Coordinates of C-alpha atoms and ligand atoms in Angstrom, one line a residue:
Chain A
X18 CA -207.0 -65.6 16.8
X19 CA -206.7 -68.1 19.5
X20 CA -207.7 -71.8 19.4
X21 CA -210.5 -72.5 21.9
X22 CA -209.6 -74.8 24.7
X23 CA -212.1 -77.3 25.9
X24 CA -212.5 -77.7 29.6
X25 CA -214.4 -80.5 31.2
X26 CA -215.8 -79.7 34.6
X27 CA -216.7 -82.9 36.6
X28 CA -219.0 -82.1 39.4
X29 CA -220.2 -79.0 37.6
X30 CA -223.5 -78.4 39.5
X31 CA -221.9 -78.0 43.0
X32 CA -221.1 -74.7 44.7
X33 CA -217.6 -74.6 43.2
X34 CA -218.4 -76.3 39.8
X35 CA -221.2 -73.9 39.0
X36 CA -219.3 -70.8 40.1
X37 CA -216.3 -71.7 38.0
X38 CA -218.4 -72.8 35.1
X39 CA -220.3 -69.4 35.1
X40 CA -217.0 -67.5 35.2
X41 CA -215.3 -69.6 32.5
X42 CA -218.3 -69.4 30.2
X43 CA -217.4 -65.7 29.7
X44 CA -213.9 -66.6 28.5
X45 CA -212.6 -68.0 25.2
X46 CA -213.1 -71.6 26.3
X47 CA -215.6 -74.3 25.5
X48 CA -217.1 -76.1 28.5
X49 CA -218.3 -79.7 28.9
X50 CA -220.2 -80.1 32.1
X51 CA -220.9 -83.3 34.0
X52 CA -222.5 -84.3 37.3
X53 CA -224.5 -87.4 38.3
X54 CA -227.9 -85.6 38.3
X55 CA -228.2 -84.8 34.6
X56 CA -231.3 -82.6 35.1
X57 CA -229.3 -80.2 37.2
X58 CA -226.5 -80.1 34.6
X59 CA -229.1 -79.2 31.9
X60 CA -230.6 -76.4 33.9
X61 CA -227.1 -75.1 34.7
X62 CA -226.4 -75.0 30.9
X63 CA -229.7 -73.2 30.3
X64 CA -228.9 -70.8 33.0
X65 CA -225.5 -69.9 31.6
X66 CA -226.9 -69.6 28.1
X67 CA -229.7 -67.3 29.2
X68 CA -227.1 -64.9 30.6
X69 CA -224.7 -65.3 27.7
X70 CA -226.2 -66.8 24.5
X71 CA -222.7 -66.9 22.9
X72 CA -221.3 -69.2 25.6
X73 CA -220.1 -72.6 24.4
X74 CA -221.3 -74.9 27.1
X75 CA -222.8 -78.3 26.9
X76 CA -224.1 -81.0 29.3
X77 CA -222.3 -84.3 29.0
X78 CA -223.7 -87.8 29.8
X79 CA -220.5 -89.3 30.9
X80 CA -217.3 -88.1 32.6
X81 CA -215.1 -90.3 30.4
X82 CA -216.4 -88.8 27.2
X83 CA -216.3 -85.3 28.6
X84 CA -212.6 -85.8 29.6
X85 CA -211.7 -87.5 26.3
X86 CA -212.9 -84.4 24.4
X87 CA -211.2 -82.0 26.8
X88 CA -207.8 -80.3 26.8
X89 CA -208.2 -79.5 30.5
X90 CA -210.1 -81.4 33.2
X91 CA -211.3 -79.7 36.4
X92 CA -212.6 -81.9 39.2
X93 CA -215.1 -80.0 41.3
X94 CA -215.9 -83.1 43.4
X95 CA -216.0 -83.9 47.0
X96 CA -212.6 -85.3 47.9
X97 CA -214.2 -88.7 48.6
X98 CA -215.6 -89.0 45.0
X99 CA -212.2 -88.3 43.3
X100 CA -211.0 -91.9 43.4
X101 CA -214.1 -93.2 41.6
X102 CA -213.9 -90.6 38.9
X103 CA -210.2 -90.9 38.5
X104 CA -210.6 -94.5 37.6
X105 CA -213.1 -93.5 34.9
X106 CA -211.0 -90.8 33.3
X107 CA -207.5 -92.2 33.8
X108 CA -207.0 -93.4 30.3
X109 CA -208.4 -90.3 28.5
X110 CA -206.7 -87.9 30.9
X111 CA -203.3 -89.1 29.8
X112 CA -200.9 -86.1 29.5
X113 CA -203.7 -83.6 30.2
X114 CA -203.9 -81.0 32.9
X115 CA -206.2 -82.1 35.7
X116 CA -207.1 -79.3 38.1
X117 CA -207.6 -80.3 41.8
X118 CA -209.7 -77.9 43.8
X119 CA -210.6 -80.2 46.6
X120 CA -210.0 -79.7 50.3
X121 CA -210.1 -83.0 52.1
X122 CA -212.0 -81.7 55.1
X123 CA -213.3 -83.8 57.9
X124 CA -217.0 -83.7 58.8
X125 CA -216.8 -80.9 61.3
X126 CA -214.4 -78.7 59.1
X127 CA -211.9 -78.8 61.9
X128 CA -209.2 -80.7 60.2
X129 CA -208.1 -82.6 57.1
X130 CA -208.5 -86.3 56.6
X131 CA -205.2 -86.7 54.7
X132 CA -202.0 -87.3 56.7
X133 CA -199.7 -84.3 57.0
X134 CA -197.1 -85.8 54.6
X135 CA -199.4 -85.7 51.6
X136 CA -202.4 -83.9 50.1
X137 CA -205.5 -84.4 48.0
X138 CA -203.7 -83.2 45.0
X139 CA -200.8 -85.7 45.5
X140 CA -203.3 -88.5 45.9
X141 CA -204.9 -87.5 42.7
X142 CA -201.5 -87.4 41.0
X143 CA -201.0 -91.0 42.2
X144 CA -204.3 -92.0 40.7
X145 CA -203.6 -90.3 37.4
X146 CA -199.8 -90.9 37.0
X147 CA -199.6 -89.6 33.4
X148 CA -201.7 -86.5 33.9
X149 CA -200.4 -83.1 34.9
X150 CA -202.2 -82.4 38.2
X151 CA -202.3 -78.8 39.2
X152 CA -203.7 -77.5 42.5
X153 CA -205.7 -74.3 42.1
X154 CA -208.8 -72.5 43.3
X155 CA -209.0 -74.5 46.6
X156 CA -208.2 -71.4 48.7
X157 CA -211.0 -69.4 47.1
X158 CA -214.6 -69.7 48.2
X159 CA -217.4 -70.6 45.7
X160 CA -219.1 -67.2 46.2
X161 CA -215.9 -65.4 45.4
X162 CA -216.2 -66.3 41.7
X163 CA -219.1 -63.9 41.3
X164 CA -216.9 -61.1 42.7
X165 CA -213.2 -61.5 42.7
X166 CA -212.5 -58.2 44.4
X167 CA -212.9 -57.9 48.1
X168 CA -212.3 -54.7 50.0
X169 CA -210.8 -53.3 46.8
X170 CA -208.2 -56.1 46.5
X171 CA -208.1 -58.8 43.9
X172 CA -208.2 -62.3 45.5
X173 CA -205.1 -64.5 45.0
X174 CA -205.5 -68.0 43.9
X175 CA -202.5 -70.1 45.0
X176 CA -201.3 -72.7 42.5
X177 CA -199.1 -75.7 42.8
X178 CA -197.9 -78.2 40.2
X179 CA -194.8 -79.9 38.7
X180 CA -195.1 -79.0 35.1
X181 CA -194.2 -75.4 34.1
X182 CA -196.4 -75.2 31.0
X183 CA -199.4 -76.5 32.9
X184 CA -198.8 -73.9 35.6
X185 CA -198.8 -71.2 33.0
X186 CA -202.0 -72.5 31.4
X187 CA -203.9 -72.7 34.8
X188 CA -202.5 -69.2 35.7
X189 CA -204.0 -67.8 32.5
X190 CA -207.3 -69.4 33.3
X191 CA -207.3 -67.9 36.8
X192 CA -206.5 -64.5 35.3
X193 CA -209.2 -64.8 32.7
X194 CA -211.8 -65.2 35.5
X195 CA -210.5 -62.2 37.5
X196 CA -208.3 -63.9 40.1
X197 CA -204.7 -63.2 40.7
X198 CA -202.7 -66.4 40.1
X199 CA -199.8 -67.0 42.5
X200 CA -197.7 -70.0 41.8
X201 CA -196.4 -71.4 45.1
X202 CA -194.3 -74.2 43.8
X203 CA -194.3 -77.9 43.1
X204 CA -197.2 -80.2 43.8
X205 CA -196.3 -81.0 47.5
X206 CA -197.1 -77.3 48.2
X207 CA -200.7 -78.4 47.9
X208 CA -200.4 -79.6 51.6
X209 CA -199.9 -76.0 52.6
X210 CA -202.6 -74.7 50.2
X211 CA -205.1 -77.2 51.5
X212 CA -204.3 -76.2 55.1
X213 CA -204.7 -72.5 54.1
X214 CA -208.2 -73.3 52.9
X215 CA -208.9 -75.1 56.2
X216 CA -207.7 -72.0 58.1
X217 CA -209.8 -69.7 56.0
X218 CA -212.8 -71.8 56.7
X219 CA -212.1 -71.7 60.4
X220 CA -211.7 -67.9 60.3
X221 CA -214.8 -67.5 58.3
X222 CA -216.9 -69.4 60.8
X223 CA -215.3 -67.7 63.8
X224 CA -215.6 -64.1 62.4
X225 CA -218.7 -64.5 60.3
X226 CA -217.2 -63.6 56.9
X227 CA -220.4 -65.0 55.4
X228 CA -218.3 -67.2 53.0
X229 CA -217.0 -64.2 51.1
X230 CA -213.3 -64.2 51.9
X231 CA -209.9 -65.0 50.3
X232 CA -206.2 -64.9 50.7
X233 CA -204.1 -61.9 49.5
X234 CA -200.4 -61.7 49.8
X235 CA -199.4 -58.0 50.3
X236 CA -196.1 -57.1 48.9
X237 CA -194.2 -54.2 47.5
Chain B
X20 CA -208.0 -95.9 21.4
X21 CA -204.4 -96.3 20.3
X22 CA -204.9 -99.2 17.9
X23 CA -204.1 -97.6 14.6
X24 CA -201.3 -95.5 16.1
X25 CA -199.4 -98.5 17.2
X26 CA -200.3 -100.5 14.1
X27 CA -198.7 -97.7 12.0
X28 CA -195.8 -97.4 14.4
X29 CA -195.1 -101.1 14.2
X30 CA -195.1 -101.0 10.4
X31 CA -192.1 -98.6 10.7
X32 CA -190.4 -100.0 13.9
X33 CA -191.5 -103.1 15.8
X34 CA -192.2 -102.4 19.5
X35 CA -192.4 -104.8 22.4
X36 CA -195.4 -104.6 24.7
X37 CA -193.3 -102.8 27.2
X38 CA -192.1 -100.3 24.7
X39 CA -195.7 -99.7 23.6
X40 CA -196.6 -99.0 27.2
X41 CA -193.7 -96.7 27.5
X42 CA -194.7 -94.7 24.4
X43 CA -198.4 -94.6 25.6
X44 CA -197.5 -92.6 28.7
X45 CA -196.6 -89.7 26.4
X46 CA -199.7 -89.7 24.2
X47 CA -202.8 -87.5 24.6
X48 CA -206.1 -89.0 23.4
X49 CA -208.4 -86.3 22.2
X50 CA -211.8 -86.1 20.5
X51 CA -212.6 -83.3 18.1
X52 CA -215.9 -82.6 16.6
X53 CA -216.6 -81.7 13.0
X54 CA -215.8 -78.0 12.3
X55 CA -213.8 -77.6 15.5
X56 CA -210.3 -76.3 15.3
X57 CA -207.2 -78.3 16.1
X58 CA -205.1 -75.2 15.5
X59 CA -205.7 -71.6 14.5
X60 CA -203.3 -69.3 12.7
X61 CA -201.3 -67.2 15.2
X62 CA -201.2 -69.8 17.9
X63 CA -198.1 -72.0 18.4
X64 CA -198.7 -75.5 17.2
X65 CA -198.0 -77.3 20.5
X66 CA -198.9 -80.8 19.3
X67 CA -199.0 -82.8 16.2
X68 CA -201.9 -85.1 15.7
X69 CA -202.3 -88.7 14.5
X70 CA -205.8 -89.5 13.2
X71 CA -207.3 -92.7 14.7
X72 CA -210.7 -91.8 13.2
X73 CA -212.1 -89.0 11.1
X74 CA -210.6 -86.4 8.7
X75 CA -208.9 -83.0 9.1
X76 CA -207.7 -80.4 6.7
X77 CA -205.1 -77.6 7.0
X78 CA -205.6 -74.3 5.2
X79 CA -204.2 -70.9 4.9
X80 CA -206.1 -67.7 4.3
X81 CA -204.9 -65.2 1.6
X82 CA -205.2 -61.4 1.9
X83 CA -208.7 -61.5 0.4
X84 CA -209.8 -64.1 3.0
X85 CA -209.9 -67.0 0.5
X86 CA -209.0 -70.4 1.8
X87 CA -206.2 -72.5 0.3
X88 CA -206.0 -76.1 1.5
X89 CA -202.4 -77.1 2.2
X90 CA -202.9 -80.6 3.6
X91 CA -205.4 -83.3 4.6
X92 CA -205.2 -86.1 7.1
X93 CA -207.2 -89.2 7.1
X94 CA -207.0 -92.3 9.4
X95 CA -203.4 -93.2 10.0
X96 CA -201.9 -89.9 8.9
X97 CA -200.1 -87.3 11.0
X98 CA -200.8 -83.6 10.7
X99 CA -199.6 -80.4 12.3
X100 CA -198.0 -77.0 11.3
X101 CA -194.5 -78.5 11.4
X102 CA -192.7 -75.2 11.2
X103 CA -194.6 -73.8 14.2
X104 CA -194.2 -77.1 16.1
X105 CA -190.5 -77.2 15.7
X106 CA -189.7 -73.5 16.0
X107 CA -192.4 -72.6 18.6
X108 CA -193.4 -69.7 16.4
X109 CA -197.0 -68.7 15.6
X110 CA -198.7 -71.0 13.1
X111 CA -199.6 -69.9 9.6
X112 CA -201.9 -72.8 9.1
X113 CA -205.4 -73.4 10.4
X114 CA -206.4 -77.0 11.0
X115 CA -210.0 -78.1 11.5
X116 CA -212.0 -81.3 11.5
X117 CA -214.0 -82.3 8.4
X118 CA -215.6 -85.1 10.4
X119 CA -215.8 -86.0 14.0
X120 CA -212.3 -87.2 15.0
X121 CA -210.5 -89.3 17.5
X122 CA -206.9 -88.1 17.6
X123 CA -203.7 -89.0 19.3
X124 CA -201.7 -85.9 20.1
X125 CA -198.0 -85.8 20.6
X126 CA -197.0 -82.6 22.4
X127 CA -193.7 -80.9 21.7
X128 CA -192.5 -81.8 25.2
X129 CA -193.5 -85.4 24.8
X130 CA -191.9 -85.5 21.3
X131 CA -188.6 -84.1 22.6
X132 CA -188.5 -86.4 25.6
X133 CA -189.2 -89.5 23.4
X134 CA -186.5 -88.4 20.9
X135 CA -184.0 -88.2 23.8
X136 CA -184.9 -91.4 25.5
X137 CA -186.0 -93.9 22.9
X138 CA -184.0 -94.6 19.7
X139 CA -187.0 -96.5 18.2
X140 CA -189.0 -93.4 18.5
X141 CA -186.3 -91.5 16.7
X142 CA -186.4 -94.1 13.9
X143 CA -190.2 -93.8 13.7
X144 CA -190.0 -90.1 13.4
X145 CA -187.2 -90.3 10.8
X146 CA -189.3 -92.6 8.6
X147 CA -192.4 -90.5 9.1
X148 CA -190.6 -87.4 8.1
X149 CA -188.9 -89.1 5.1
X150 CA -192.3 -90.3 3.9
X151 CA -193.8 -86.9 4.3
X152 CA -190.8 -85.3 2.5
X153 CA -191.1 -87.7 -0.4
X154 CA -194.8 -87.0 -0.7
X155 CA -194.2 -83.3 -0.7
X156 CA -191.5 -83.6 -3.3
X157 CA -193.8 -85.5 -5.6
X158 CA -196.7 -83.1 -5.0
X159 CA -194.6 -80.0 -5.6
X160 CA -193.2 -81.5 -8.8
X161 CA -196.7 -82.4 -10.1
X162 CA -197.9 -78.9 -9.2
X163 CA -195.3 -77.0 -11.1
X164 CA -194.6 -79.3 -14.0
X165 CA -197.7 -81.3 -15.1
X166 CA -200.5 -80.2 -17.3
X167 CA -203.9 -80.1 -15.5
X168 CA -205.2 -83.4 -16.6
X169 CA -202.0 -85.3 -15.9
X170 CA -201.8 -83.5 -12.6
X171 CA -205.3 -84.6 -11.7
X172 CA -204.6 -88.2 -12.6
X173 CA -201.3 -88.2 -10.7
X174 CA -202.9 -86.7 -7.5
X175 CA -205.7 -89.2 -7.8
X176 CA -203.3 -92.0 -8.0
X177 CA -201.2 -90.6 -5.1
X178 CA -204.2 -90.1 -2.8
X179 CA -207.0 -92.5 -3.9
X180 CA -208.9 -92.5 -0.6
X181 CA -208.8 -88.8 -0.3
X182 CA -210.4 -88.3 -3.7
X183 CA -213.2 -90.6 -2.7
X184 CA -213.9 -89.1 0.6
X185 CA -213.3 -85.3 0.4
X186 CA -215.6 -82.9 -1.4
X187 CA -214.4 -81.9 -4.9
X188 CA -214.2 -78.2 -4.1
X189 CA -211.6 -79.0 -1.4
X190 CA -209.7 -81.3 -3.7
X191 CA -209.6 -78.4 -6.2
X192 CA -208.3 -76.0 -3.5
X193 CA -205.6 -78.6 -2.5
X194 CA -204.5 -78.8 -6.2
X195 CA -204.4 -75.0 -6.6
X196 CA -207.4 -74.9 -8.9
X197 CA -210.9 -73.4 -8.8
X198 CA -213.8 -75.8 -8.4
X199 CA -214.9 -74.9 -12.0
X200 CA -211.5 -75.7 -13.4
X201 CA -211.4 -79.0 -11.6
X202 CA -214.8 -80.0 -12.9
X203 CA -213.7 -79.1 -16.5
X204 CA -210.6 -81.1 -16.1
X205 CA -212.6 -84.1 -14.8
X206 CA -215.0 -84.0 -17.7
X207 CA -212.2 -83.7 -20.2
X208 CA -210.6 -86.8 -18.7
X209 CA -213.9 -88.8 -18.8
X210 CA -214.4 -87.7 -22.5
X211 CA -211.0 -89.1 -23.3
X212 CA -212.0 -92.6 -22.3
Ligands
LIG3 N1 -217.6 -74.7 48.5 C1 -216.5 -74.0 48.5 O1 -216.5 -72.7 48.8 C2 -215.2 -74.6 48.2 C3 -214.0 -73.8 48.2 C4 -212.8 -74.4 47.8 C5 -212.7 -75.7 47.5 N2 -213.9 -76.5 47.6 C6 -213.7 -77.9 47.2 O2 -214.4 -78.1 46.0 C7 -215.0 -79.4 45.9 C8 -216.5 -79.2 45.6 O3 -217.1 -78.5 46.7 P1 -218.6 -78.0 46.6 O4 -218.8 -77.1 47.8 O5 -218.8 -77.4 45.2 O6 -219.4 -79.4 46.7 P2 -220.9 -79.7 46.2 O7 -221.7 -78.4 46.2 O8 -221.4 -80.8 47.1 O9 -220.7 -80.2 44.7 C9 -220.2 -81.4 44.4 C10 -220.4 -81.7 42.9 O10 -219.9 -83.0 42.6 C11 -220.9 -83.8 42.1 N3 -220.7 -85.2 42.5 C12 -220.7 -85.6 43.8 N4 -220.4 -86.9 43.9 C13 -220.1 -87.3 42.6 C14 -219.6 -88.5 42.0 N5 -219.4 -89.7 42.7 N6 -219.5 -88.6 40.7 C15 -219.7 -87.5 39.9 N7 -220.0 -86.3 40.4 C16 -220.3 -86.2 41.8 C17 -222.2 -83.2 42.5 O11 -223.3 -83.4 41.7 P3 -224.1 -84.8 41.6 O12 -224.4 -85.2 43.0 O13 -225.3 -84.6 40.7 O14 -223.1 -85.8 41.0 C18 -221.8 -81.7 42.5 O15 -221.9 -81.3 41.1 C19 -214.7 -80.0 47.2 O16 -213.6 -80.9 47.1 C20 -214.4 -78.9 48.2 O17 -213.4 -79.2 49.1 C21 -215.1 -76.0 47.9

């Protein structure tokens, strides 16, 4: 037996949020979904339950309550919305794992808006000083969650964070949804991870990967 | 969110506002709904929980699948599978919510760090554990030495709020009795009066 974890996904109706929610709904986890347009959240919940009636997934009215009830919080928000949500969940996210998937892209996807000596994940850690921020899934495209094998290879998800237990927990989540977790190091490695996402986007646009692409470290 | 936790803490050891803020950094606020598990047998008990609101119970399953309630927790009480928490071994207890709960969790990591860095926390834990040990001593003594009616009265006196709030069949299980036996004991006691 294994105690179910509760995961709050804030920004659950977006490309990433819905992709991750659908994948996680097939694992031994309970999901609490939030986004501002509640009708969209409700139809996502119906959609997931139609495919898998046993899934434990629920629409939530408020990000604070969703995060209060959660063991793990995943922010699937545009980078620009993270500050506002962080203020709402700060108190209830105390000591909890908060997963940062965001890439702080500029409007033309040609660069990052953060300065080179920091990252979206480190900003979030500053906003949530008592939470365990873990960078993950940002180097994976939304469409990849439906199929985590490309060209016969399992996509890597690079992970960064300062707390060993939290890195294990997030790695287990990644594995449960079919990705290969690869811990890069402490949270400042997020700078590289966010730049890797930028590079993948650039390559995708240049070579028409059709938004199905990912990183794979080949090794012996 | 932390009101009762700090009220109970301050009853044992008085904290300054700064010290409260320091302890708060280590606490995890967590809601649990009725019937949801805080812990399932086989998992390591990674946190102990303090009940701000609600009620929980701990139970073990015997080989025939019957439940035996080992502990309850109401507002202001702390609960966890202590053996599993300290030893990081798989839990033998299941803990679930009898009502919607607001909990304050203390992870093993937070607990260890606070023990290291804050003498007042160590005092708090010592007093908490001493109280728990004394309660256990009394409960064990009642269980093995008192006739049923006296045992019922002693438990009732020890845990008056529990007896008012928790369904009788769970109280029976907690006392190591069947629900039928407990109800016979209760009617014998009321006939006495
Ligand atoms: N798309 C990808 O392939 C990809 C890959 C890797 C990483 N990412 C990163 O993942 C994040 C999400 O990207 P996305 O493509 O999924 O974006 P998206 O499709 O625009 O989704 C954003 C989600 O956030 C919600 N939201 C927006 N503003 C909000 C606010 N102020 N408060 C609460 N919820 C809000 C939206 O729903 P409401 O408007 O109803 O609130 C929606 O659910 C971004 O940081 C992005 O950099 C994306």
